[in-house]
Amino acid sequence: MKWWGWGIEGVGFHHEDKPGFAPFVLKAVGLDLHTAERAEKPAFENVQMPDSNAQASFLTALAGIVGERYVSTERIERVVHTFGKSLRDLVRVRSGVIERTPDVVVYPADEAEVQRIVDAVIAEDAVVIPFGGGSNIAGSLEPDPTETRTIVSVDLGRMNKVLSIDDESGLARIQAGALGPDLEDQLKAKGWTIGHFPDSFTHSTVGGWVATRSSGMQSDKYGDISDIAKGMHVVRPGGLLEIRGIPSASTGPSVREMILGSEGRLGIITEVTVQVHRIPAERTIYAYFFPNWKAGLAAMRAISESDAAPSVTRISDARESGFSLATSKESKGVSKHVQNALFGFLKRRGWDLDQLCLSFIGYEGSPSHVARQKSMVGKIVKKHGGIGVGTGPGVLYDQKKFDTPYLRDFLLDMGAAGDVSETAAPWSKLQGVYDATIAAANGAYAKLDRTGWIMCHMSHSYHSGACLYFTFAFVMGDEDPLGEYDIVKSAIQGAFVKAGGTISHHHGVGLEHSPWLEDDISPEGVAVMRGLFASADAGGNFNPNKILP
């Protein structure tokens, strides 16, 4: 990815073909896109950063393991491996002043080389930080700025193969550095899919998914990565921690669960055994409109309680629904007439279009299964006052789902912060968490005397509750942009735990969410976790200070 932003160089968000977007932004955060000055792309030659402190003898030892070609102390390589892609990361890297970077980046070819690297790091009393795709937004990658030891970033990008597929069991062994698209291409060639599609899919790896307890857009059917990952290899000092790909086991406290979400603090994940599924004969995303958020939320809960089993159940609140419509390209011809007729019909039914909520529900399987599921869901939607609006918006959803992060860079170019926070809560507390979070964000905007925006969608349904995914934005001041960001972010995170939600549903803890960990899992929970890290990594060599400072 770009060293200074999200995604591929030359790709970005454009609003010129979206006539509703500029008026929407003006109303939401008071930013006039027609008059605002867009920041120039930062120049890498202006970046200020410390020199590498890696000793020549240590670099020689690493080169003896992976080859000189795969050991780098180049400035650009070190900067790319310093941060993830959080709003905080992007603001700091764009400032051109970076306090601490990895001193060396190494690219192992296989598990044996990773083991030798880890052993060399321990012998050197250095620090090792595993690196997958670099898409993390919770502060799980950055080095401690006070760290004086040599810091080694181990980039697993060369380890990107599907090693084997057990056709009878539906289990695949995959190297941890496999990026989402490469992984799916390899599985698809043999008729399989992992079914895991997070927003970061194009730039994240299976090892990173495990390390942060990732969740995907189709987790309603396929499960979160904690359900998908059945086994794993983790390289530790002097040996390999191996968890076999077993459907289920009763073998004491789950070491598999300890590795899930460990963010590199227990070792380097090199291989994951995942459950895979045959590619479904049919896959479709249908769109539905609901008259308001309350009705849509009730429908999602009813679907979760029913015999229907969609692959996606998602409902946007009125604000996010308005945003989705504003980021759509202009309708023309027949599509425009159909859209106008539909909105006219809803008005005549008494709908307040400012309260309209857009829902996407996905179906997969045989044609008969899809038809049966769609019929069951349709009855529930109708019961809660909603209507189906076909597959057109669903196609748009599929096209746009991996492009949203580019919008954050576009806003940042204009001096505006745009970021996300997500939580999960029981159905009984979901509305309360929603209300408290909206109120907290608006209170923070008032404190800053800023026009701010916050919107939400519900996704990832479970038997007992669901995920709420909030997006917030405001125009930052020049003097202390990150201080202002902290006020808003802290208000949102605090509202989560006070109202009965968790501090993170699928982005991990890192540094970003660690201040609220004790509120979430209790002081004794933190004590147990601290004991685990101290025992497993007494020297603090593995990605220190993440999760627990």
XYZ file of C-alpha atoms in Angstrom, residues 5-539:
535
model
C -2.405 6.388 2.911
C -4.745 3.538 2.130
C -4.558 1.268 -0.874
C -2.755 1.313 -4.175
C -0.870 4.306 -5.539
C -2.974 6.105 -8.138
C -6.294 4.866 -6.736
C -8.459 7.182 -4.671
C -11.955 8.444 -3.951
C -13.538 10.849 -6.444
C -16.809 12.691 -5.961
C -17.234 14.408 -9.317
C -19.509 11.636 -10.621
C -21.548 11.606 -7.400
C -23.712 14.727 -7.492
C -25.145 14.200 -4.024
C -21.840 13.919 -2.222
C -20.631 17.520 -1.980
C -23.975 18.800 -0.627
C -24.017 15.902 1.831
C -20.536 16.733 3.195
C -21.419 20.413 3.491
C -24.477 19.551 5.564
C -22.762 16.845 7.628
C -19.511 18.538 8.670
C -19.684 22.053 7.204
C -16.975 21.384 4.613
C -17.423 22.916 1.158
C -15.623 20.610 -1.251
C -15.868 23.179 -4.026
C -13.802 25.769 -2.175
C -11.660 23.714 0.213
C -7.977 23.449 -0.639
C -6.799 19.893 -1.051
C -3.461 19.038 0.539
C -0.611 18.033 -1.705
C 0.603 14.465 -1.639
C 3.357 14.308 1.024
C 6.911 14.065 -0.287
C 8.863 11.126 1.089
C 12.183 12.948 0.872
C 10.922 15.362 3.546
C 10.236 12.630 6.108
C 12.311 12.929 9.271
C 13.078 9.608 10.957
C 15.818 8.041 13.061
C 18.626 6.065 11.491
C 18.615 2.298 11.889
C 20.452 1.113 14.993
C 20.820 -2.461 13.739
C 24.394 -3.658 14.155
C 26.247 -4.911 11.080
C 26.815 -8.302 12.702
C 23.081 -8.713 13.339
C 22.209 -7.727 9.763
C 24.752 -10.245 8.517
C 23.148 -12.941 10.651
C 19.697 -12.121 9.267
C 21.031 -12.113 5.704
C 22.492 -15.542 6.371
C 18.973 -16.762 7.105
C 16.871 -15.174 4.336
C 19.480 -13.862 1.891
C 20.737 -10.282 1.496
C 17.935 -9.448 -0.944
C 15.353 -10.000 1.790
C 16.914 -7.853 4.505
C 16.272 -4.129 4.229
C 17.201 -1.041 6.206
C 15.944 1.284 3.456
C 14.020 4.305 4.710
C 10.907 3.621 2.644
C 10.701 -0.004 3.782
C 11.043 0.988 7.414
C 8.360 3.689 7.161
C 5.910 1.354 5.414
C 6.339 -1.102 8.289
C 6.022 1.474 11.091
C 2.268 2.075 11.229
C -1.027 0.568 10.237
C -3.747 2.671 8.620
C -5.642 4.236 11.505
C -6.558 7.915 11.396
C -3.870 8.512 14.020
C -1.313 6.613 11.929
C -2.108 8.589 8.787
C -1.969 11.988 10.511
C 1.428 11.193 12.015
C 2.995 9.771 8.878
C 1.719 12.717 6.819
C 3.298 15.122 9.311
C 6.689 13.955 8.055
C 8.116 13.408 11.541
C 8.337 9.796 12.755
C 9.786 9.141 16.212
C 10.582 5.447 15.882
C 10.593 2.939 13.052
C 11.694 -0.668 12.756
C 15.448 -0.788 12.293
C 15.333 -3.607 9.788
C 12.683 -5.410 7.729
C 13.113 -9.094 6.863
C 11.120 -11.226 4.442
C 11.291 -14.940 5.304
C 10.366 -17.568 2.711
C 9.088 -20.269 5.045
C 8.443 -21.324 8.599
C 11.976 -22.619 9.134
C 13.393 -19.196 8.291
C 10.942 -17.531 10.670
C 12.153 -19.834 13.439
C 15.771 -18.914 12.781
C 14.871 -15.199 12.718
C 13.081 -15.453 16.062
C 16.000 -17.309 17.612
C 18.397 -14.656 16.298
C 16.193 -11.880 17.692
C 16.132 -13.470 21.139
C 19.909 -13.992 21.075
C 20.316 -10.298 20.182
C 17.694 -9.236 22.766
C 15.942 -7.376 19.995
C 12.223 -6.758 19.426
C 10.189 -8.490 16.727
C 6.924 -7.177 15.253
C 5.071 -9.446 12.783
C 3.709 -7.687 9.670
C 0.982 -8.959 7.354
C -0.741 -6.462 5.080
C -0.322 -3.352 7.223
C -4.061 -2.584 7.306
C -4.552 -2.573 11.085
C -6.348 0.479 12.511
C -5.969 -0.197 16.244
C -2.293 0.727 16.690
C -1.138 -2.898 16.754
C 1.972 -2.389 14.613
C 3.835 0.701 15.727
C 7.078 0.412 17.694
C 7.317 1.900 21.177
C 8.982 5.305 20.642
C 11.057 4.784 23.815
C 12.374 1.377 22.681
C 16.190 1.387 22.528
C 16.650 -2.209 21.416
C 16.852 -3.126 17.732
C 13.369 -3.555 16.250
C 12.828 -6.152 13.529
C 9.732 -6.144 11.345
C 9.067 -9.638 10.009
C 7.049 -9.276 6.803
C 5.350 -12.567 5.904
C 4.432 -11.492 2.368
C 6.490 -14.224 0.704
C 4.604 -16.875 2.674
C 1.373 -16.657 0.672
C 0.473 -20.163 -0.436
C -2.440 -22.508 0.156
C -0.376 -25.522 1.218
C -3.051 -28.199 1.065
C -6.793 -28.808 1.092
C -8.440 -31.724 2.850
C -11.392 -32.201 0.477
C -13.136 -34.671 2.745
C -12.979 -32.428 5.825
C -13.170 -28.998 4.209
C -9.941 -27.854 5.852
C -7.176 -25.870 4.174
C -3.644 -25.193 5.409
C -2.630 -21.661 4.472
C 0.578 -19.716 5.009
C -0.067 -16.704 7.215
C 1.109 -14.086 4.713
C -1.571 -14.866 2.119
C -3.548 -11.737 1.245
C -7.313 -12.058 0.904
C -7.510 -11.879 -2.921
C -4.573 -14.267 -3.447
C -6.023 -16.695 -0.940
C -9.465 -16.663 -2.593
C -7.957 -17.068 -6.067
C -6.058 -20.160 -4.958
C -9.096 -21.644 -3.228
C -11.471 -20.734 -6.053
C -9.282 -22.554 -8.563
C -10.150 -25.738 -6.672
C -13.809 -24.914 -6.053
C -13.531 -23.577 -2.485
C -13.942 -20.320 -0.567
C -13.024 -19.261 2.964
C -16.039 -16.932 3.083
C -14.132 -14.303 5.092
C -14.383 -10.813 3.602
C -13.492 -7.961 5.981
C -13.450 -4.373 4.664
C -9.659 -4.668 4.527
C -9.866 -7.898 2.474
C -7.737 -6.647 -0.434
C -4.863 -5.593 1.843
C -4.980 -7.952 4.835
C -3.685 -11.459 5.474
C -4.982 -14.626 7.064
C -2.338 -14.302 9.796
C -3.464 -10.758 10.487
C -7.095 -11.901 10.668
C -6.176 -14.409 13.355
C -3.905 -11.993 15.238
C -6.723 -9.435 15.586
C -9.800 -11.739 15.795
C -11.151 -10.370 12.539
C -14.750 -10.581 11.357
C -15.980 -10.577 7.759
C -19.019 -9.279 5.942
C -20.470 -12.785 5.596
C -19.859 -13.914 9.158
C -23.566 -14.664 9.622
C -22.983 -17.785 7.527
C -19.271 -18.500 7.728
C -18.497 -17.243 11.232
C -15.798 -14.887 12.462
C -12.154 -15.877 12.050
C -12.343 -17.354 15.553
C -14.869 -19.840 14.148
C -13.025 -20.360 10.857
C -9.478 -20.900 12.172
C -9.254 -24.444 13.505
C -5.502 -24.804 13.825
C -2.335 -22.750 13.612
C 1.441 -22.735 13.775
C 3.125 -20.093 15.926
C 6.890 -19.687 15.990
C 8.230 -19.040 19.469
C 11.769 -18.920 20.915
C 13.312 -22.333 20.455
C 10.246 -24.090 19.136
C 6.986 -24.253 17.236
C 3.603 -24.012 18.942
C 1.367 -26.268 16.856
C -2.397 -26.466 17.195
C -3.840 -29.142 14.949
C -6.892 -28.527 12.802
C -9.443 -30.308 14.969
C -13.208 -29.578 14.756
C -13.463 -29.180 18.537
C -11.505 -30.234 21.599
C -11.619 -30.319 25.393
C -7.944 -29.920 26.223
C -7.902 -27.431 29.063
C -7.830 -23.651 28.611
C -7.777 -23.107 24.855
C -4.345 -22.172 23.566
C -5.983 -21.679 20.172
C -8.145 -18.964 21.750
C -5.059 -17.416 23.345
C -3.426 -16.998 19.933
C -6.591 -15.503 18.433
C -6.358 -11.771 19.029
C -2.835 -11.944 20.502
C -1.481 -9.300 18.062
C 2.005 -10.810 17.876
C 2.606 -10.874 21.620
C 2.840 -14.664 21.878
C 4.871 -15.371 18.755
C 4.705 -15.179 14.961
C 1.770 -16.939 13.298
C 3.146 -18.731 10.242
C 0.343 -21.079 9.205
C -3.393 -21.335 9.767
C -5.701 -24.285 9.170
C -9.122 -22.945 8.246
C -12.454 -24.459 7.399
C -13.425 -23.811 3.782
C -16.685 -24.209 1.890
C -17.622 -25.213 -1.617
C -18.369 -22.181 -3.784
C -22.153 -21.735 -3.666
C -24.143 -22.238 -6.861
C -25.842 -18.907 -6.333
C -24.945 -15.758 -4.434
C -27.055 -12.634 -4.340
C -27.426 -9.504 -2.220
C -30.926 -8.060 -1.913
C -31.737 -4.574 -0.709
C -34.663 -3.582 1.501
C -35.980 -0.264 2.762
C -37.368 0.204 6.273
C -39.346 3.231 7.444
C -36.988 3.831 10.384
C -34.088 2.430 12.387
C -36.219 0.880 15.108
C -38.230 -1.148 12.588
C -35.097 -2.277 10.753
C -33.322 -3.327 13.942
C -36.360 -5.323 15.061
C -36.452 -7.065 11.682
C -32.775 -8.045 11.929
C -33.376 -9.548 15.358
C -36.418 -11.445 14.069
C -34.349 -12.833 11.192
C -31.689 -14.025 13.650
C -34.372 -15.848 15.636
C -35.983 -17.431 12.567
C -35.107 -20.524 10.542
C -33.654 -18.272 7.847
C -29.871 -18.291 7.586
C -28.667 -15.429 5.348
C -24.968 -14.875 4.731
C -25.298 -11.119 5.329
C -27.749 -9.169 7.510
C -27.014 -5.471 7.567
C -29.131 -2.413 8.309
C -27.908 1.191 8.084
C -29.407 3.941 10.189
C -31.008 6.918 8.434
C -27.774 8.877 8.435
C -25.708 6.114 6.854
C -28.497 5.369 4.397
C -28.381 9.018 3.322
C -24.624 8.748 2.988
C -24.950 5.627 0.797
C -27.357 7.392 -1.515
C -25.085 10.457 -1.619
C -22.075 8.364 -2.700
C -23.997 6.691 -5.520
C -23.451 7.722 -9.084
C -26.215 9.731 -10.736
C -29.155 7.638 -11.883
C -30.084 8.086 -15.513
C -32.760 6.909 -17.915
C -34.991 4.102 -16.691
C -33.126 3.762 -13.375
C -33.789 7.401 -12.528
C -37.499 7.080 -13.282
C -37.750 3.877 -11.237
C -35.997 5.496 -8.272
C -38.193 8.600 -8.422
C -41.314 6.458 -8.678
C -40.243 4.356 -5.683
C -39.575 7.369 -3.468
C -42.874 8.899 -4.571
C -44.651 5.681 -3.645
C -43.051 5.647 -0.190
C -44.040 9.266 0.425
C -47.632 8.432 -0.438
C -47.469 5.610 2.109
C -46.550 8.185 4.738
C -42.811 7.442 4.983
C -40.496 10.207 6.152
C -37.652 9.724 3.661
C -35.235 11.413 6.068
C -35.773 8.404 8.377
C -35.482 5.751 5.628
C -33.060 2.936 6.448
C -31.338 0.809 3.831
C -30.692 -2.872 4.481
C -28.621 -5.451 2.614
C -29.313 -9.143 3.083
C -27.266 -11.828 1.365
C -28.269 -15.314 0.297
C -26.041 -18.197 -0.802
C -26.540 -21.797 -1.810
C -28.562 -23.772 -4.334
C -31.244 -21.856 -6.245
C -33.970 -23.581 -4.218
C -32.256 -22.765 -0.927
C -31.794 -19.112 -1.905
C -35.454 -18.865 -2.929
C -36.587 -20.428 0.350
C -34.386 -18.139 2.450
C -35.463 -15.068 0.532
C -39.127 -15.997 1.004
C -38.726 -16.392 4.772
C -36.874 -13.096 5.094
C -39.386 -11.320 2.864
C -42.222 -12.206 5.225
C -40.260 -10.876 8.205
C -39.384 -7.670 6.369
C -43.033 -7.113 5.441
C -44.151 -7.746 9.018
C -41.832 -4.942 10.185
C -43.008 -2.464 7.577
C -40.149 -2.881 5.118
C -40.166 -3.455 1.371
C -37.772 -5.196 -1.004
C -36.115 -3.037 -3.662
C -34.296 -5.703 -5.665
C -30.682 -6.520 -6.423
C -29.588 -3.203 -7.946
C -28.447 -1.629 -4.661
C -26.941 -4.995 -3.709
C -24.705 -4.931 -6.779
C -23.644 -1.427 -5.742
C -22.876 -2.723 -2.234
C -20.633 -5.452 -3.655
C -18.795 -2.929 -5.827
C -18.246 -0.362 -3.063
C -17.570 -2.532 -0.024
C -13.772 -2.515 -0.334
C -13.489 1.115 -1.513
C -14.758 2.955 1.568
C -11.302 3.306 3.243
C -10.177 5.482 0.323
C -12.769 8.052 1.395
C -10.932 8.601 4.685
C -7.793 9.716 2.818
C -9.872 12.038 0.640
C -11.358 13.721 3.708
C -7.958 13.929 5.377
C -6.655 15.751 2.291
C -9.370 18.340 3.009
C -8.486 18.645 6.710
C -11.318 16.445 7.967
C -11.101 13.412 10.235
C -13.115 10.383 9.187
C -12.823 7.213 11.242
C -14.691 4.220 12.640
C -15.387 2.487 15.947
C -17.286 -0.748 16.290
C -18.786 -2.687 19.157
C -21.059 -5.626 19.879
C -23.857 -5.922 22.429
C -26.815 -8.162 23.311
C -30.054 -7.478 21.435
C -31.584 -6.110 24.638
C -28.887 -3.433 24.892
C -28.291 -2.669 21.232
C -30.605 0.334 20.981
C -29.241 1.732 24.228
C -25.661 1.429 22.993
C -26.668 3.132 19.759
C -28.393 6.034 21.515
C -25.567 6.504 24.034
C -22.893 6.513 21.337
C -24.696 9.040 19.141
C -25.210 11.292 22.178
C -21.573 10.952 23.281
C -20.208 11.845 19.851
C -22.498 14.842 19.521
C -21.466 15.946 23.008
C -17.812 15.764 21.967
C -18.504 17.829 18.850
C -20.247 20.448 21.000
C -17.235 20.510 23.342
C -14.990 21.175 20.363
C -17.456 23.647 18.862
C -17.415 21.611 15.648
C -20.091 20.476 13.222
C -19.705 16.706 13.394
C -21.245 13.621 11.912
C -21.818 10.102 13.182
C -23.651 7.266 11.458
C -24.033 3.557 12.039
C -24.929 0.197 10.616
C -25.753 -3.068 12.325
C -24.030 -6.171 10.986
C -22.668 -9.539 12.066
C -25.793 -10.961 13.696
C -25.505 -13.587 16.412
C -28.051 -15.514 18.449
C -27.659 -13.125 21.375
C -26.824 -9.819 19.697
C -25.021 -8.032 16.894
C -22.254 -5.638 15.920
C -22.816 -1.896 15.635
C -20.327 -0.189 13.325
C -20.069 3.608 13.704
C -18.437 6.041 11.286
C -17.719 9.575 12.473
C -16.287 12.704 10.876
C -15.536 16.356 11.589
C -13.216 19.092 10.334
C -10.092 19.230 12.496
C -8.308 22.362 13.655
C -4.680 23.012 12.734
C -3.197 23.326 16.226
C -3.947 19.907 17.774
C -5.823 17.670 15.321
C -5.061 14.431 17.165
C -6.029 15.968 20.497
C -9.413 16.843 19.018
C -9.706 13.378 17.511
C -8.990 11.843 20.918
C -11.875 13.757 22.475
C -14.340 12.305 19.964
C -12.858 8.803 19.866
C -12.705 8.597 23.671
C -16.306 9.713 24.015
C -17.419 6.956 21.637
C -15.338 4.210 23.243
C -16.448 5.239 26.715
C -20.082 5.148 25.637
C -19.643 1.566 24.426
C -18.612 0.142 27.772
C -20.970 2.286 29.849
C -23.973 1.181 27.788
C -23.085 -2.518 27.819
C -21.070 -3.029 24.627
C -17.516 -4.241 24.046
C -14.605 -1.949 23.168
C -13.991 -3.697 19.834
C -15.839 -6.322 17.858
C -13.243 -7.064 15.174
C -10.509 -4.403 14.908
C -8.490 -5.635 17.886
C -7.064 -3.715 20.843
C -3.552 -2.573 19.969
C -2.851 0.783 21.597
C -6.029 2.483 20.401
C -8.488 0.576 22.588
C -6.295 -0.574 25.490
C -7.345 2.252 27.884
C -10.799 0.655 28.162
C -9.748 -2.995 28.373
C -10.095 -3.247 32.145
C -13.633 -1.829 31.923
C -14.449 -4.515 29.381
C -12.912 -7.691 30.823
C -12.543 -6.645 34.517
C -9.351 -6.007 36.527
C -8.944 -9.724 37.172
C -9.258 -10.419 33.454
C -6.439 -7.975 32.785
C -4.375 -9.599 35.544
C -4.767 -13.023 33.930
C -3.830 -11.612 30.531
C -0.825 -9.800 31.994
C 0.317 -13.038 33.581
C 0.003 -14.834 30.246
C 2.149 -12.300 28.411
C 4.750 -12.141 31.199
C 5.084 -15.911 31.272
C 5.114 -16.453 27.509
C 7.441 -13.527 26.750
C 9.462 -12.716 29.865
C 11.937 -10.581 27.930
